[in-house]
Structures are given as C-alpha cells and as structure tokens.
C-alpha cells in the first residue's frame, strides 16, 4: 500500500481535507444507520434483500473532457453507477466517493458536489463515506443498492426465442462527442440537446426495478450496443439476430448520413440506456411498462441458438445481411472522453 501523506499535507495551504469533506460532501443521512464521519458507515438491509454493489472510475481525458461543467461531471459520476444498479433491478441505497483533485478549487467543488448530490437526492441515494487526496483529477464511486433475493437481473438469463429490447434512443452521446472533438458540425441547439445526453444521462433506475420478474436478462449500455449485447450473449451461451435499422435514435441523429447513424447507435457508448431480453409473450407487458414509465422500449433483435455463443448476425430493414464493422469502446485500447 502506498503510504499517504498526513492529511494536512494533502492540500497544503488550502482548505484542509476534513473541511472540504464537511463543506461539500457531508449531509445528514436518513436511510443509513451511520454516514460520513466515522471509520465505517453502516447500512441496515431489510430481511430477504441482497446487497447489490458496483464501482465506476472516471479519469479526466479518458472518460470526460477537461472542459466539462463541474455540475454535469458530478451528475454523470453518480449516474453511470446508478445505471449499473438499474441494470440489476436494484434500488439505490447509498454510495461512497473517492476523489483525487490537483488542488482545492472551491468553484469546481461547489458545482461538482451540487450535481452529485442533486442526482443522489432524486434517487434517494445517500453519500455515506469516501476519501479525498491531492492528485490528477480522478473520481471513483461505489454504489450500494438492494434487490430481493433471487430477483436480480443478470446478463446470463437470456433464453432462445427472447426478444431483445433497448430503452430510449441511442447514439446522441457519441454524436455530441464527435461535435465537441471537432469532427462533425451540428446547429447550436442540436449540440446542446446531444450534449445533455453525453453529460447528463438519466439512469433508468425505476425501469430496472419494474423489469424484475419480466426481463430474463439485462445490461446497461455504457460501451456501445453491440459490445454490451455481446456480453449478454456470451454470459447466456446464445446468439442473436439484430436489425440495425430498428435501433432507435433521436431525430437529430436521423438527419445524419446512415453510416453515422449506425456508428453512433451501434458502437457509440455512453448511452446509459437498458438492454434487456424478454419472452415474446411478454410483449404486451413490455409495452404497458413503456407507457407507464413514459420511456420507449424498442424490440431490436431476437435471441437465437448458436453453436458459437456470442454470435451476432446483423441485417437491415430489408433482411439483407450487414457486415459487423463496428467495435465497442475499450478503455485500454484508445483514448476516449
Ligand atoms: Mg454496466
């Protein structure tokens, strides 16, 4: 273990670590037995519940641009973690935050903590602990949620014959990234719309909980549709047949050339929508759920038996075969933001 400097040296000649935590990250807890301030936080689980937990790290230059608004960064840091709980069908309970900062920038901390805590409040998810230190900007959040024993949605549950659905519309986050990186142009109102998809994703928490008992398998879309679907197929030992033209996208993306549409929707990443599979006879229940939640749920593929688990056959709206030329995002292979 790397020895850490005395806390007074972590942020020399500035607001101290403990003042920083107290000012920006300590709030009274309602659900946790014990929150920020002791050696451990304490959570009480209701009888019959399993603890669901997940960790996501965000590194400047790889997961976000240095120019991102601090409020939106705080929002997104928690949103990507809540999205993992949603994919499991878990209800959020609490989270911890590990934060490395180059210096104590109070303007940054004010915006960041506000974005983080606003989303936390919206999902009744409490900040119960963490750590801060001086270093290159790096955020790591661990979320905790609860799910009734035996009811968690897993990647491994897809069955042959299942329909494959995605929530919402895909590809806008990638579209925004292309514009921000100067590779594409959009009218300014279009940029702001797509930028919200990239910087303010809304985790599908209530949808995930409502899918318990209805979906056979689920995953959240973080690294690109085809790559994330592949995880489900591998874990379930099956294949899929997917209509690339059925993948839902925004009207802005529909105005782009078809190659761009496919690139953004199939391999874009950062969508934070849910992908799930369900029996064909559940189709009416799935559409009733879409209406109840006000979220489009679109069938884009069918699960097929395959001697090569993970096999993905792509076709277009006319049924013609489409060659898979897309690669999902790999955090070790390329610099992304
Ligand atoms: Mg995930």
XYZ file of C-alpha atoms and ligand atoms in Angstrom:
338
model
C 0.000 0.000 0.000
C 1.308 3.476 -0.853
C 1.754 5.477 2.359
C -0.470 8.537 2.247
C 0.850 11.897 3.430
C -0.501 13.411 6.604
C -3.888 14.853 5.832
C -2.674 18.438 6.355
C -0.185 17.891 3.512
C -2.734 16.518 1.115
C -3.933 20.005 0.222
C -1.178 22.320 1.540
C -2.007 25.994 2.211
C -5.613 25.457 1.204
C -8.838 24.269 2.697
C -7.993 21.073 4.604
C -9.263 17.639 3.676
C -11.663 17.444 6.592
C -13.101 20.916 5.996
C -13.553 20.044 2.338
C -15.457 16.864 3.183
C -17.546 18.663 5.781
C -18.416 21.582 3.496
C -19.129 19.816 0.250
C -19.866 16.185 0.942
C -21.413 15.761 4.385
C -25.188 15.675 4.579
C -27.493 14.190 7.239
C -28.419 10.590 6.465
C -31.958 9.259 6.582
C -31.571 5.683 5.416
C -28.056 4.725 6.512
C -27.541 3.837 10.166
C -24.299 5.842 10.102
C -22.971 8.136 7.373
C -19.833 10.258 6.793
C -17.507 10.869 9.732
C -16.561 7.575 11.369
C -14.175 4.818 10.292
C -17.009 2.958 8.590
C -20.522 3.792 7.500
C -23.303 1.401 8.475
C -26.154 0.196 6.288
C -29.041 -1.947 7.507
C -30.525 -4.291 4.919
C -34.170 -5.327 5.126
C -34.719 -9.083 5.626
C -34.756 -11.043 2.361
C -32.720 -8.446 0.477
C -29.383 -8.901 -1.271
C -26.833 -6.082 -1.359
C -26.012 -5.021 -4.947
C -22.779 -3.084 -5.357
C -20.805 -1.644 -8.267
C -17.795 0.658 -8.792
C -17.007 3.010 -11.669
C -13.965 5.207 -12.098
C -13.851 8.383 -14.208
C -10.486 9.726 -15.316
C -10.010 13.143 -16.927
C -9.115 12.880 -20.628
C -10.373 9.319 -20.839
C -13.933 9.453 -19.571
C -14.616 13.175 -19.668
C -13.280 16.351 -21.279
C -11.402 18.840 -19.094
C -13.885 21.499 -20.226
C -16.946 19.735 -18.788
C -19.127 21.769 -16.450
C -18.442 20.622 -12.834
C -22.171 20.260 -12.055
C -22.570 17.912 -15.008
C -19.460 15.985 -14.056
C -20.869 15.406 -10.558
C -24.151 14.262 -12.075
C -22.517 11.890 -14.527
C -20.120 10.372 -11.991
C -23.076 9.119 -9.968
C -25.360 8.482 -12.962
C -23.054 5.869 -14.500
C -23.007 3.990 -11.203
C -26.771 4.192 -10.693
C -27.119 2.835 -14.223
C -25.350 -0.349 -13.107
C -27.803 -0.749 -10.215
C -30.646 -0.194 -12.699
C -29.287 -2.965 -14.924
C -29.550 -5.337 -11.942
C -33.035 -4.199 -10.991
C -31.709 -2.880 -7.666
C -32.995 0.059 -5.640
C -30.228 2.566 -4.790
C -29.392 2.972 -1.110
C -26.046 4.711 -0.710
C -22.668 5.459 -2.285
C -19.073 6.318 -1.424
C -16.835 8.758 -3.294
C -13.050 8.657 -3.699
C -11.839 11.923 -5.199
C -8.343 12.967 -6.292
C -8.008 16.683 -7.062
C -4.986 18.632 -8.380
C -5.885 21.473 -5.975
C -8.809 22.652 -3.897
C -10.805 24.602 -6.454
C -13.848 25.710 -4.500
C -15.777 26.751 -7.603
C -15.268 23.276 -9.027
C -16.178 21.592 -5.743
C -19.333 23.642 -5.371
C -20.633 22.705 -8.818
C -19.422 19.120 -8.657
C -20.935 18.369 -5.255
C -24.218 20.038 -6.240
C -24.559 17.934 -9.402
C -23.655 14.804 -7.483
C -25.980 15.432 -4.551
C -28.932 16.626 -6.669
C -28.963 13.321 -8.541
C -28.404 11.427 -5.289
C -31.433 13.107 -3.767
C -33.556 12.396 -6.838
C -32.868 8.687 -6.321
C -32.881 8.706 -2.512
C -29.269 7.508 -2.536
C -27.044 8.822 0.261
C -23.356 9.690 0.284
C -22.047 7.730 3.283
C -18.257 7.954 3.023
C -15.145 8.095 0.890
C -11.713 9.649 0.657
C -10.056 12.707 -0.860
C -6.460 13.339 -1.796
C -4.303 15.526 -3.990
C -3.546 14.134 -7.442
C -4.618 14.142 -11.096
C -8.402 14.600 -11.327
C -9.917 11.180 -10.798
C -13.316 10.167 -9.432
C -14.305 6.779 -8.151
C -17.776 5.998 -6.874
C -19.064 2.791 -5.329
C -22.823 2.399 -5.133
C -24.863 0.121 -2.909
C -28.399 -0.983 -3.625
C -30.846 -3.640 -2.552
C -32.698 -6.239 -4.547
C -34.994 -9.035 -3.316
C -33.024 -12.300 -3.059
C -33.204 -14.250 -6.323
C -34.717 -11.376 -8.332
C -31.617 -9.532 -9.568
C -31.475 -9.140 -13.351
C -28.359 -10.831 -14.720
C -26.535 -10.908 -18.052
C -26.723 -14.688 -18.066
C -30.501 -15.159 -18.252
C -31.252 -14.661 -21.971
C -33.211 -17.584 -23.497
C -33.533 -18.734 -27.092
C -36.597 -17.055 -28.626
C -36.418 -13.975 -26.363
C -36.979 -10.551 -27.859
C -34.183 -8.044 -27.207
C -35.248 -4.520 -26.241
C -33.487 -1.216 -25.628
C -34.891 1.747 -23.705
C -34.912 5.322 -25.010
C -32.854 6.400 -28.021
C -29.205 5.565 -28.632
C -26.279 7.413 -30.155
C -26.734 11.047 -29.099
C -23.863 10.980 -26.588
C -21.483 9.816 -29.294
C -22.849 12.430 -31.688
C -22.097 15.163 -29.120
C -18.602 13.822 -28.595
C -17.887 13.993 -32.333
C -19.019 17.633 -32.422
C -17.049 18.569 -29.280
C -13.947 16.952 -30.768
C -14.414 18.959 -33.990
C -15.139 16.014 -36.282
C -18.757 16.912 -37.013
C -20.980 20.002 -37.150
C -24.460 20.456 -35.708
C -26.613 23.574 -35.272
C -26.046 25.013 -31.776
C -29.424 23.919 -30.368
C -28.670 20.412 -31.676
C -25.331 20.436 -29.928
C -26.913 21.329 -26.588
C -29.536 18.588 -26.951
C -26.998 15.895 -27.717
C -24.598 17.295 -25.139
C -27.213 16.716 -22.464
C -27.261 13.051 -23.475
C -23.478 12.900 -23.055
C -23.163 14.942 -19.871
C -26.486 14.467 -18.073
C -27.518 10.846 -18.667
C -30.597 9.778 -16.688
C -30.080 6.332 -15.169
C -33.093 4.048 -15.763
C -33.491 3.093 -12.120
C -37.282 2.776 -11.911
C -37.375 0.912 -15.232
C -34.794 -1.579 -13.958
C -36.823 -2.283 -10.819
C -40.018 -2.667 -12.872
C -38.291 -5.231 -15.122
C -37.797 -7.660 -12.219
C -39.796 -10.772 -12.981
C -40.447 -9.622 -16.576
C -36.967 -9.497 -18.160
C -34.874 -12.665 -18.416
C -31.578 -10.749 -18.654
C -30.375 -7.150 -18.664
C -27.313 -4.920 -19.014
C -26.827 -1.153 -19.168
C -25.376 0.327 -22.342
C -22.100 2.011 -21.447
C -19.585 0.828 -24.032
C -21.739 0.579 -27.170
C -24.779 -1.527 -28.080
C -23.050 -4.319 -29.996
C -20.325 -4.804 -27.403
C -22.741 -4.771 -24.474
C -25.169 -7.136 -26.223
C -22.208 -9.417 -26.872
C -21.611 -9.607 -23.094
C -25.202 -10.820 -22.619
C -24.912 -13.385 -25.423
C -21.652 -14.784 -24.070
C -22.902 -14.932 -20.487
C -26.116 -16.652 -21.628
C -24.452 -19.034 -24.115
C -26.638 -17.893 -27.026
C -26.546 -15.788 -30.214
C -28.751 -13.020 -31.608
C -30.144 -11.711 -34.862
C -30.294 -7.902 -34.870
C -31.956 -5.433 -37.232
C -29.557 -2.459 -37.420
C -32.330 -0.223 -38.773
C -34.605 -0.959 -35.802
C -32.244 0.631 -33.280
C -33.988 3.801 -32.049
C -32.245 7.157 -32.356
C -33.140 10.842 -31.964
C -34.468 12.962 -34.833
C -31.132 14.799 -34.861
C -29.263 11.587 -35.466
C -31.803 10.526 -38.072
C -30.755 13.581 -40.087
C -27.171 12.319 -40.227
C -25.880 10.036 -43.027
C -26.840 6.397 -42.421
C -23.232 5.367 -41.772
C -23.012 7.890 -38.956
C -26.341 6.765 -37.536
C -25.114 3.201 -37.382
C -21.728 4.171 -35.951
C -23.355 6.199 -33.161
C -26.199 3.821 -32.295
C -24.346 0.502 -32.624
C -20.938 1.408 -31.243
C -21.340 4.859 -29.700
C -21.144 4.165 -25.981
C -22.155 6.371 -23.040
C -25.874 5.793 -23.702
C -26.775 4.533 -20.209
C -29.983 3.035 -21.507
C -31.016 -0.521 -20.561
C -30.883 -3.515 -22.880
C -32.978 -6.492 -21.769
C -34.465 -9.686 -23.113
C -37.974 -10.994 -22.506
C -40.200 -13.797 -23.772
C -42.219 -12.939 -26.931
C -45.458 -13.487 -24.990
C -44.368 -10.688 -22.624
C -44.505 -8.119 -25.465
C -47.839 -6.594 -24.292
C -46.499 -6.307 -20.720
C -43.316 -4.647 -22.017
C -45.330 -2.077 -23.992
C -47.609 -1.454 -20.991
C -44.478 -0.783 -18.941
C -43.158 1.606 -21.626
C -46.439 3.549 -21.470
C -46.479 3.566 -17.658
C -42.903 4.858 -17.452
C -43.082 7.174 -20.452
C -39.951 5.566 -21.903
C -39.881 3.989 -25.392
C -38.945 0.299 -25.272
C -37.999 -0.925 -28.741
C -37.522 -4.505 -29.889
C -34.339 -4.644 -31.976
C -33.319 -8.324 -32.019
C -34.148 -11.940 -31.224
C -32.104 -14.427 -29.246
C -31.149 -17.493 -31.315
C -29.497 -20.808 -30.549
C -25.893 -20.821 -31.700
C -23.001 -23.264 -31.619
C -20.812 -20.174 -31.187
C -22.079 -18.336 -28.074
C -21.844 -14.609 -28.630
C -22.625 -14.927 -32.323
C -24.296 -11.779 -33.627
C -25.986 -11.793 -37.028
C -26.816 -8.321 -38.329
C -29.335 -7.458 -41.014
C -31.020 -4.315 -42.319
C -34.724 -3.481 -42.578
C -34.946 -5.383 -45.880
C -33.480 -8.512 -44.306
C -30.155 -8.138 -46.135
C -27.068 -9.231 -44.253
C -24.924 -6.434 -42.749
C -21.233 -6.999 -42.042
C -20.287 -6.118 -38.464
C -17.587 -3.474 -38.898
C -18.099 -1.772 -35.542
C -16.013 -2.013 -32.439
C -17.239 -1.189 -28.998
C -15.206 1.059 -26.776
C -12.271 -0.459 -24.894
C -10.815 1.730 -22.155
C -7.343 0.295 -22.670
C -7.338 0.472 -26.464
C -7.975 4.091 -27.312
C -8.256 7.498 -25.737
C -11.880 8.442 -25.435
C -13.593 11.122 -23.453
Mg -22.786 -1.832 -16.564
